[in-house]
Every structure is written in structure tokens, then in C-alpha cells.
Short mmCIF file of C-alpha atoms and ligand atoms in Angstrom, two decimals:
data_model
loop_
_atom_site.label_atom_id
_atom_site.label_comp_id
_atom_site.label_asym_id
_atom_site.label_seq_id
_atom_site.Cartn_x
_atom_site.Cartn_y
_atom_site.Cartn_z
CA MET C 1292 0.00 0.00 0.00
CA THR C 1293 1.41 3.35 -0.96
CA GLU C 1294 2.08 5.84 1.81
CA LEU C 1295 -0.11 8.90 2.00
CA THR C 1296 1.81 12.16 1.59
CA LYS C 1297 0.65 15.46 3.00
CA LEU C 1298 -0.62 16.37 -0.46
CA ASP C 1299 -2.63 13.13 -0.68
CA LEU C 1300 -4.11 13.81 2.75
CA LEU C 1301 -5.09 17.31 1.71
CA GLU C 1302 -6.76 16.05 -1.44
CA TRP C 1303 -8.77 13.54 0.57
CA LEU C 1304 -9.74 16.15 3.13
CA ARG C 1305 -11.13 18.32 0.31
CA GLU C 1306 -12.80 15.39 -1.49
CA SER C 1307 -16.59 15.45 -1.63
CA ARG C 1308 -17.54 12.94 -4.35
CA PRO C 1309 -19.57 10.20 -2.61
CA ALA C 1310 -18.10 7.31 -4.62
CA ARG C 1311 -14.53 8.40 -3.89
CA LEU C 1312 -15.30 8.84 -0.21
CA GLN C 1313 -16.93 5.42 -0.12
CA SER C 1314 -13.70 3.93 -1.45
CA LEU C 1315 -11.72 5.74 1.26
CA TYR C 1316 -14.01 4.45 4.01
CA GLU C 1317 -13.84 0.90 2.69
CA ARG C 1318 -10.06 1.03 2.56
CA ALA C 1319 -9.89 2.36 6.14
CA ASN C 1320 -12.30 -0.34 7.33
CA ALA C 1321 -10.14 -3.03 5.71
CA VAL C 1322 -7.01 -1.62 7.40
CA ARG C 1323 -8.88 -1.57 10.72
CA LYS C 1324 -9.91 -5.22 10.30
CA GLU C 1325 -6.43 -6.34 9.32
CA HIS C 1326 -4.55 -4.52 12.09
CA VAL C 1327 -6.88 -4.37 15.11
CA GLY C 1328 -9.52 -6.95 14.19
CA ASP C 1329 -13.26 -6.93 14.82
CA ALA C 1330 -13.14 -6.27 18.58
CA VAL C 1331 -14.64 -2.98 19.75
CA HIS C 1332 -13.17 -2.03 23.12
CA LEU C 1333 -15.38 -0.47 25.78
CA ARG C 1334 -13.76 2.18 27.94
CA GLY C 1335 -15.92 3.29 30.87
CA LEU C 1336 -15.69 7.07 31.23
CA ILE C 1337 -15.77 8.60 34.72
CA GLU C 1338 -15.93 12.39 34.63
CA VAL C 1339 -14.33 12.93 38.03
CA SER C 1340 -14.33 16.74 38.27
CA SER C 1341 -15.76 19.65 36.34
CA HIS C 1342 -13.61 22.20 38.15
CA CYS C 1343 -11.03 23.72 35.87
CA VAL C 1344 -8.47 26.49 36.27
CA ARG C 1345 -7.92 26.89 32.52
CA GLN C 1346 -9.65 29.20 30.05
CA CYS C 1347 -9.77 27.17 26.81
CA MET C 1348 -11.73 29.32 24.41
CA TYR C 1349 -14.00 26.49 23.21
CA CYS C 1350 -14.69 24.51 26.37
CA GLY C 1351 -17.76 24.90 28.57
CA LEU C 1352 -15.73 23.94 31.67
CA ARG C 1353 -13.49 27.02 31.29
CA HIS C 1354 -12.93 28.79 34.57
CA ALA C 1355 -14.70 31.98 33.49
CA ASN C 1356 -17.99 30.12 32.87
CA ARG C 1357 -19.63 31.08 36.16
CA ASP C 1358 -23.04 29.79 35.12
CA LEU C 1359 -22.00 26.19 35.44
CA PRO C 1360 -22.34 24.60 38.89
CA ARG C 1361 -19.20 22.57 39.53
CA TYR C 1362 -18.73 19.16 41.15
CA ARG C 1363 -15.94 16.88 42.21
CA MET C 1364 -16.68 13.19 42.71
CA THR C 1365 -15.72 11.60 46.01
CA ARG C 1366 -13.24 8.77 46.13
CA GLU C 1367 -16.02 6.34 47.05
CA GLU C 1368 -18.13 7.42 44.07
CA ILE C 1369 -15.20 6.87 41.73
CA LEU C 1370 -14.43 3.45 43.18
CA ASN C 1371 -18.08 2.46 42.80
CA CYS C 1372 -17.96 3.46 39.13
CA ALA C 1373 -14.88 1.28 38.66
CA LEU C 1374 -16.68 -1.68 40.23
CA GLN C 1375 -19.64 -1.05 37.97
CA ALA C 1376 -17.29 -1.01 34.95
CA GLU C 1377 -16.12 -4.48 35.91
CA ARG C 1378 -19.65 -5.75 36.41
CA LEU C 1379 -20.59 -4.45 32.96
CA GLY C 1380 -17.64 -6.32 31.44
CA TYR C 1381 -15.55 -3.30 30.44
CA GLY C 1382 -11.77 -3.69 30.28
CA THR C 1383 -10.79 -0.11 31.06
CA VAL C 1384 -11.87 2.91 33.07
CA VAL C 1385 -10.95 6.43 32.03
CA MET C 1386 -10.75 9.02 34.81
CA GLN C 1387 -11.25 12.35 33.11
CA GLY C 1388 -11.50 15.82 34.57
CA GLY C 1389 -10.70 19.48 34.19
CA GLU C 1390 -7.42 20.90 35.46
CA ASP C 1391 -8.50 20.89 39.07
CA ASP C 1392 -5.81 21.70 41.64
CA LEU C 1393 -7.73 19.83 44.31
CA LEU C 1394 -7.26 16.58 42.41
CA THR C 1395 -3.91 16.33 44.14
CA ALA C 1396 -1.16 13.97 43.07
CA LYS C 1397 -1.68 11.90 46.21
CA TRP C 1398 -5.47 11.70 45.86
CA VAL C 1399 -5.23 10.46 42.28
CA GLU C 1400 -2.42 8.06 43.21
CA GLU C 1401 -4.50 6.41 45.94
CA ILE C 1402 -7.48 5.94 43.67
CA VAL C 1403 -5.32 4.39 40.95
CA TRP C 1404 -3.77 2.04 43.53
CA TRP C 1405 -7.15 0.96 44.75
CA ILE C 1406 -8.59 0.30 41.30
CA LYS C 1407 -5.51 -1.67 40.28
CA ARG C 1408 -5.61 -3.72 43.49
CA GLU C 1409 -9.33 -4.46 43.53
CA THR C 1410 -10.08 -4.93 39.83
CA ARG C 1411 -8.56 -6.23 36.62
CA LEU C 1412 -9.23 -2.95 34.83
CA ALA C 1413 -6.74 -0.98 32.82
CA VAL C 1414 -6.67 2.58 34.14
CA THR C 1415 -6.51 5.55 31.80
CA LEU C 1416 -6.06 9.06 33.16
CA SER C 1417 -7.10 12.23 31.36
CA LEU C 1418 -6.51 15.08 33.78
CA GLY C 1419 -4.93 17.69 31.56
CA GLU C 1420 -1.43 19.14 31.58
CA ARG C 1421 0.24 17.93 34.76
CA SER C 1422 3.86 17.72 35.92
CA ARG C 1423 6.31 14.97 35.06
CA ASP C 1424 6.51 14.03 38.76
CA GLU C 1425 2.76 13.50 38.86
CA PHE C 1426 2.78 11.42 35.68
CA GLU C 1427 5.56 9.32 37.18
CA LEU C 1428 3.81 8.85 40.53
CA TRP C 1429 0.58 7.74 38.86
CA ARG C 1430 2.42 5.42 36.52
CA LEU C 1431 4.12 3.77 39.51
CA ALA C 1432 0.71 3.40 41.15
CA GLY C 1433 -0.34 1.38 38.09
CA ALA C 1434 -1.92 3.82 35.64
CA ASP C 1435 -1.65 2.29 32.18
CA ARG C 1436 -2.61 5.06 29.80
CA TYR C 1437 -2.92 8.84 29.57
CA LEU C 1438 -5.08 10.88 27.20
CA LEU C 1439 -4.11 14.43 26.31
CA ARG C 1440 -5.44 15.72 23.01
CA PHE C 1441 -3.27 18.35 21.38
CA GLU C 1442 -6.43 19.75 19.68
CA THR C 1443 -4.55 21.21 16.68
CA SER C 1444 -0.98 21.06 15.42
CA ASP C 1445 -1.26 24.68 14.25
CA GLU C 1446 0.83 26.39 16.92
CA ASN C 1447 -0.64 29.83 16.33
CA LEU C 1448 -4.20 28.61 16.58
CA PHE C 1449 -3.30 26.51 19.63
CA ARG C 1450 -1.96 29.61 21.38
CA VAL C 1451 -5.04 31.66 20.55
CA ILE C 1452 -7.47 29.10 21.93
CA HIS C 1453 -5.39 28.05 24.99
CA PRO C 1454 -4.36 31.01 27.12
CA HIS C 1455 -1.28 29.95 29.08
CA ARG C 1456 -1.41 28.98 32.73
CA TYR C 1457 2.30 29.28 33.47
CA SER C 1458 4.89 30.47 31.02
CA GLY C 1459 7.53 27.92 30.19
CA THR C 1460 5.42 24.78 30.71
CA PRO C 1461 6.14 22.12 28.07
CA GLY C 1462 3.81 21.94 25.08
CA ARG C 1463 1.42 19.03 24.69
CA LEU C 1464 3.56 17.25 22.11
CA SER C 1465 6.46 17.23 24.62
CA LEU C 1466 4.11 15.98 27.33
CA LEU C 1467 2.95 13.14 25.07
CA ARG C 1468 6.58 12.15 24.46
CA GLN C 1469 7.20 12.33 28.20
CA LEU C 1470 4.22 10.07 28.88
CA LYS C 1471 5.48 7.50 26.40
CA SER C 1472 8.95 7.55 27.93
CA LEU C 1473 7.38 6.80 31.34
CA GLY C 1474 5.79 3.68 29.86
CA TYR C 1475 2.25 4.95 29.44
CA GLU C 1476 0.23 4.23 26.37
CA ALA C 1477 -0.26 7.78 25.17
CA GLY C 1478 -3.36 9.18 23.52
CA GLY C 1479 -3.62 12.40 21.56
CA GLY C 1480 -6.21 13.80 19.25
CA VAL C 1481 -7.87 16.83 17.77
CA MET C 1482 -11.17 18.59 17.27
CA VAL C 1483 -12.29 19.03 13.67
CA GLY C 1484 -13.63 22.34 12.42
CA ILE C 1485 -12.34 24.71 15.11
CA PRO C 1486 -12.81 28.29 13.87
CA GLY C 1487 -9.45 29.21 12.33
CA GLN C 1488 -8.48 25.57 11.60
CA SER C 1489 -7.37 24.98 8.01
CA PHE C 1490 -7.56 21.84 5.87
CA GLU C 1491 -3.79 21.96 5.71
CA SER C 1492 -3.41 21.91 9.49
CA LEU C 1493 -5.70 18.84 9.66
CA ALA C 1494 -3.38 17.05 7.21
CA GLN C 1495 -0.51 18.05 9.49
CA ASP C 1496 -2.42 16.72 12.53
CA ILE C 1497 -2.52 13.25 10.95
CA LEU C 1498 1.20 13.36 10.20
CA THR C 1499 1.77 14.43 13.82
CA PHE C 1500 -0.21 11.40 15.10
CA ARG C 1501 2.17 9.22 13.15
CA ALA C 1502 5.34 11.11 14.13
CA LEU C 1503 4.43 10.74 17.83
CA ASN C 1504 3.61 7.05 17.33
CA LEU C 1505 0.46 7.55 19.40
CA ASP C 1506 -1.23 4.52 20.92
CA MET C 1507 -4.67 6.15 20.98
CA ILE C 1508 -6.12 8.90 18.79
CA GLY C 1509 -9.41 10.69 19.56
CA ILE C 1510 -11.06 12.74 16.84
CA GLY C 1511 -14.36 14.58 17.20
CA PRO C 1512 -16.18 17.55 15.71
CA TYR C 1513 -15.80 20.97 17.29
CA ILE C 1514 -19.20 21.90 18.77
CA ALA C 1515 -19.92 25.56 19.54
CA HIS C 1516 -20.72 26.29 23.19
CA ALA C 1517 -22.45 29.67 23.60
CA ALA C 1518 -20.81 30.31 26.98
CA THR C 1519 -17.33 30.38 25.40
CA PRO C 1520 -15.56 33.07 23.34
CA LEU C 1521 -15.19 30.80 20.29
CA GLY C 1522 -18.74 29.52 20.49
CA SER C 1523 -20.35 32.94 20.99
CA GLY C 1524 -18.38 34.44 18.11
CA ALA C 1525 -16.60 36.94 20.41
CA LEU C 1526 -13.33 35.37 19.27
CA ARG C 1527 -12.91 34.86 15.52
CA PRO C 1528 -9.47 33.63 14.47
CA ALA C 1529 -8.65 35.05 11.02
CA ILE C 1530 -8.81 32.58 8.13
CA SER C 1531 -10.05 32.68 4.55
CA PRO C 1532 -13.38 30.86 4.08
CA SER C 1533 -11.88 28.51 1.47
CA GLU C 1534 -9.23 27.39 3.99
CA GLN C 1535 -11.57 26.89 6.95
CA ALA C 1536 -12.26 23.20 7.61
CA PRO C 1537 -15.95 22.55 8.37
CA ALA C 1538 -17.01 21.01 11.69
CA SER C 1539 -19.12 18.51 9.74
CA GLU C 1540 -19.82 14.86 10.24
CA GLU C 1541 -18.25 14.03 6.89
CA MET C 1542 -15.07 15.87 7.82
CA VAL C 1543 -14.80 13.77 10.99
CA TYR C 1544 -15.30 10.52 9.04
CA LYS C 1545 -12.58 11.53 6.61
CA MET C 1546 -10.22 12.34 9.49
CA ILE C 1547 -10.93 9.00 11.23
CA ALA C 1548 -10.50 7.03 7.99
CA LEU C 1549 -7.23 8.75 7.02
CA THR C 1550 -5.88 8.39 10.56
CA ARG C 1551 -6.64 4.66 10.50
CA ILE C 1552 -4.76 4.28 7.20
CA VAL C 1553 -1.75 6.28 8.41
CA CYS C 1554 -1.70 4.78 11.95
CA PRO C 1555 -2.99 1.25 11.30
CA ASP C 1556 -2.66 -0.26 14.77
CA ALA C 1557 -3.71 2.71 16.93
CA ASN C 1558 -6.81 2.50 19.13
CA ILE C 1559 -9.27 5.01 17.69
CA PRO C 1560 -12.58 5.80 19.42
CA SER C 1561 -15.84 6.66 17.76
CA THR C 1562 -16.31 9.69 19.98
CA THR C 1563 -19.20 11.05 22.02
CA ALA C 1564 -18.91 14.38 20.16
CA LEU C 1565 -19.53 12.50 16.90
CA ALA C 1566 -22.52 10.76 18.49
CA THR C 1567 -23.72 14.21 19.55
CA ILE C 1568 -23.88 15.67 16.03
CA ASN C 1569 -25.54 12.53 14.68
CA LYS C 1570 -27.46 10.99 17.54
CA VAL C 1571 -29.03 8.31 15.32
CA ASP C 1572 -25.94 6.60 13.99
CA GLY C 1573 -22.84 8.75 14.40
CA ARG C 1574 -21.20 6.27 16.73
CA LYS C 1575 -21.86 3.35 14.38
CA LEU C 1576 -20.63 5.21 11.31
CA GLY C 1577 -17.40 6.11 13.13
CA LEU C 1578 -16.88 2.39 13.79
CA LYS C 1579 -17.47 1.67 10.08
CA VAL C 1580 -14.79 4.05 8.82
CA GLY C 1581 -11.87 2.98 11.00
CA ALA C 1582 -12.70 3.36 14.70
CA ASN C 1583 -12.43 0.38 17.10
CA VAL C 1584 -13.22 1.85 20.54
CA VAL C 1585 -16.27 3.38 22.27
CA MET C 1586 -16.39 5.19 25.60
CA PRO C 1587 -19.66 4.58 27.47
CA ASN C 1588 -20.28 7.08 30.25
CA LEU C 1589 -20.23 5.84 33.87
CA THR C 1590 -20.53 9.23 35.57
CA PRO C 1591 -23.37 9.21 38.15
CA SER C 1592 -26.49 10.77 36.65
CA LYS C 1593 -26.61 13.64 39.17
CA TYR C 1594 -23.31 14.91 37.71
CA ARG C 1595 -23.74 14.04 34.02
CA ARG C 1596 -25.36 17.29 32.94
CA LEU C 1597 -22.77 19.34 34.75
CA TYR C 1598 -19.83 18.02 32.72
CA GLU C 1599 -20.89 20.27 29.90
CA ILE C 1600 -17.82 20.56 27.66
CA TYR C 1601 -20.22 21.26 24.78
CA PRO C 1602 -24.05 21.44 24.68
CA ALA C 1603 -26.54 18.62 24.07
CA LYS C 1604 -24.02 15.85 24.69
CA ALA C 1605 -25.18 12.39 23.61
CA CYS C 1606 -26.41 9.97 26.30
CA ILE C 1607 -26.95 12.66 28.92
CA ASP C 1608 -30.17 11.07 30.18
CA GLU C 1609 -29.21 7.43 29.75
CA SER C 1610 -27.96 5.32 32.64
CA ALA C 1611 -24.72 3.35 32.50
CA THR C 1612 -26.68 0.15 31.93
CA ASP C 1613 -28.71 1.76 29.11
CA CYS C 1614 -25.51 2.76 27.29
CA ASN C 1615 -23.95 -0.63 27.88
CA GLN C 1616 -26.88 -2.40 26.25
CA CYS C 1617 -27.23 0.14 23.48
CA LEU C 1618 -23.57 -0.02 22.53
CA ARG C 1619 -23.37 -3.79 22.62
CA GLY C 1620 -26.40 -3.88 20.32
CA GLN C 1621 -24.76 -1.44 17.91
CA ILE C 1622 -21.50 -3.41 17.92
CA HIS C 1623 -23.29 -6.69 17.14
CA SER C 1624 -25.38 -5.09 14.41
CA LEU C 1625 -22.09 -4.28 12.66
CA GLY C 1626 -21.03 -7.94 12.80
CA ARG C 1627 -18.33 -7.07 15.33
CA PHE C 1628 -17.92 -8.07 19.00
CA ALA C 1629 -17.20 -6.28 22.27
CA GLY C 1630 -13.63 -6.75 23.55
CA HIS C 1631 -13.15 -8.70 26.78
CA GLY C 1632 -9.68 -7.68 27.91
CA PRO C 1633 -7.98 -4.35 28.58
CA GLY C 1634 -7.66 -3.73 24.84
CA GLY C 1635 -4.20 -2.19 24.83
CA ARG C 1636 -2.39 -1.44 21.62
CA GLY C 1637 -1.22 -4.60 19.88
CA MET C 1638 -3.58 -6.93 21.80
CA LEU C 1639 -5.61 -8.70 19.16
CA GLU C 1640 -8.78 -10.37 20.40
CA THR C 1641 -10.95 -13.08 18.95
CA PRO C 1642 -14.68 -13.31 19.78
CA VAL C 1643 -13.85 -15.82 22.54
CA GLY C 1644 -10.75 -14.30 24.08
CA ILE C 1645 -7.32 -12.81 23.67
CA MET C 1646 -5.13 -14.40 21.01
CA PRO C 1647 -2.25 -16.46 22.46
CA ASP C 1648 0.45 -14.43 20.71
CA ALA C 1649 -0.85 -11.30 22.42
CA GLY C 1650 0.27 -12.81 25.74
CA ALA C 1651 3.64 -11.08 25.73
CA ASN C 1652 1.95 -7.70 25.52
CA LEU C 1653 -0.48 -8.57 28.25
CA VAL C 1654 2.23 -9.57 30.69
CA GLN C 1655 4.17 -6.44 29.84
CA LEU C 1656 1.20 -4.19 30.47
CA GLN C 1657 0.34 -5.77 33.77
CA ALA C 1658 3.92 -5.98 35.05
N1 5AD B 1894 -16.52 20.79 21.07
C1 5AD B 1894 -16.00 19.57 20.85
N2 5AD B 1894 -15.09 18.98 21.64
C2 5AD B 1894 -14.69 19.67 22.73
N3 5AD B 1894 -13.78 19.37 23.67
C3 5AD B 1894 -13.74 20.38 24.55
N4 5AD B 1894 -14.60 21.36 24.18
C4 5AD B 1894 -15.19 20.94 23.03
C5 5AD B 1894 -16.15 21.51 22.15
N5 5AD B 1894 -16.68 22.72 22.36
C6 5AD B 1894 -12.96 18.16 23.63
C7 5AD B 1894 -11.48 18.52 23.58
C8 5AD B 1894 -10.95 17.91 24.86
C9 5AD B 1894 -11.94 16.81 25.12
C10 5AD B 1894 -11.97 16.33 26.54
O1 5AD B 1894 -13.17 17.37 24.77
O2 5AD B 1894 -10.88 17.91 22.45
O3 5AD B 1894 -9.63 17.42 24.72
FE1 FES B 1895 -25.75 5.72 25.42
FE2 FES B 1895 -26.70 4.53 23.15
S1 FES B 1895 -24.67 4.67 23.90
S2 FES B 1895 -27.78 5.36 24.82
#
């Protein structure tokens, strides 16, 4: 298979002919099947805190959004979610939150320890830009993976939409390299269609996924949130209309498909943001064009609404058991099966279990 150059990627990103796009999606689906198989891994998402000290110009959790009541889950609530994840047969829990200074290094460490001791779950953290010492402490406590999307590889746009907390902190690409060097599986990703985001920068994003050798890559549409400067239109990064990438469903499918072709063995979720812009079958279509992961929400219902990164999030009223059943139904309707194990990179699964030659990886991950 010929490698895709930046020019090829750009051409695909601008492609709109249905037959051509169909051929791209079929190719991505074949690459997905060959490299990561038919398993769809379930990652239980626990939104541990909606407090955030940052001011990201697109995110509803930004500190300046005073209209949003904030919450922080207790340790017991988090541990109960982890136990529920196990009961539902998930292989992984993802602890995600805003940059909340009260989620101290020690607090997170103890929760990771407990989950690793009491369950067989892989633990993924997604707690924003934290220090190397914290990453190291949590890794030693048993955390397996860390998610930190870099949102866009366009440095100018990144700066405009992420006002700095401290000067001199490492950029997200450096943090992702740091995470990998500590032995984490590292996940990056981008939003698609951010105001000011060009087609060209999206092509560069895909090349950046490959250059970083990311283990996980999350891609979702940008969704305007009226309580943010980007969403209200108060902030309008300059760009010519012909360069602006749309925040459309099709654009997200193209990005997922091209990412699958360029990074064949990465774990790629069909994201909640995608399911939000097409509530009927966004999640399923993502799985058909290259994705192999879904992230059912485990956050207790009293908090769900308050984790409002963007409006009208999918599954806001459904319980954890509703989503579990719904997703398993969707996975089976595609002729695929739900993964049983932790679903790390390079762990191929068959419908009945983990393939024997994936054993080496499994031992490594759990060591
Ligand atoms: N639209 C879509 N995705 C968003 N995120 C944050 N705000 C928005 C928005 N308005 C995504 C970012 C972040 C992830 C947790 O949620 O990519 O990394
Ligand atoms: Fe939540 Fe379908 S995944 S209801």
C-alpha cells in the first residue's frame, strides 16, 4: 500500500464525491480489520471533576464560565464506578476531569492504587497538563494510559485558543513524548472544524499522530458552546473561508479514515462528540470508517449534565446500563464483537478471548 503524503491527505480532506469517499471508508475499514480486528473495546468514562483552572476558548468547563455549577466526585463514588465497569464487562476505566488543583497527586495516586488492586481494569487518566513528577507517581501506582489531546498542530491557533497557565510549561507534544517515555500508552487527538483551523493543518495533525507514534487517537467535531468566546463568536481567528475546515460529520469521518490508514494499529474511538452531532448513527458510522473503541459514560447521573464541555451531549439522560446495552447492540449489528480484555495497543482479540500471541503484551502491560 502506498504511503499517503501530506498532499494526498489534503486532497482527501477536500474530497466530496460520494463514490470516492466510499472507497476511502472501505479502505480504512479493511485496514482496521487487518490490524486491530473486529473487537470494539469499551472504555468506561468517569468524569471525576468539572472544576477547571484553565480558560480554553471552546470549552464549557473554562474557569470563566460562572453559570456552570461545579462538582468533584468523592473517592467512594469513583471506586463504585470502577466496580460497575467491571460488572458491565468493560476492560478499562478512564478518569477524566478538568485541570483541578484539588485533584492532588496523592489523591489520584491512591485511587489508581485501589482500582488496580481491587479490579482487573486498565486505568486511563485524562486530567490535563500535569507535571512529570505527577505522571511518574501515577504510573508507579499502576496507571496504564494517559489521554491528552493536542487539539490542533497549528501552533498559532493553539496559542489563541489556549491562554497559558504558566509560562515555560512544556507543550502538549512534549508531554505526550514524556508520557510514552514513562511507559504509558499515550493518547492524543484533535477537534475538527475549530474556527481558524485549516484543511492543511488537519493534514498536518494526521502526520503528527504518526510522528508521535500515538497509541490512541481521539477525533471529534468541534461543537460551539455559547458560553465560550469561540462559540459565541466573540473570538474569531482570522482565516479565509476557502481554507476553513468545516465542523461537519463528513469531515470527521474523513479524518478518522485517514488516521486509520496512516496509523494502522492505533486504538481510535468513535467519539461522544460525533454521536452528539448525529445521535441516530454517528457512533456506528465512526466504527465503520476505521474506529475500534467506544467510551460509554459511567458518571453518576446527578453529575452528568454538569460536565458540559459542549451542549446537548449524547447519552446525557441514559444510565450506564442503558448505554452498555445500546452499545453492545450497535456493535453486534455491525457484525463485530465487544472486547473482553484491557484492549491495549497490539492486543488482538478473537470473539472468545485474547489471542495467544498477544500474551507477551499482556504480561508487559500488567507488570
Ligand atoms: N466541542 C468539541 N469537543 C470539545 N472538547 C472540549 N470542548 C469541546 C467543544 N466545544 C474536547 C477537547 C478535549 C476533550 C476532553 O473534549 O478535544 O480534549
Ligand atoms: Fe448511550 Fe446509546 S450509547 S444510549
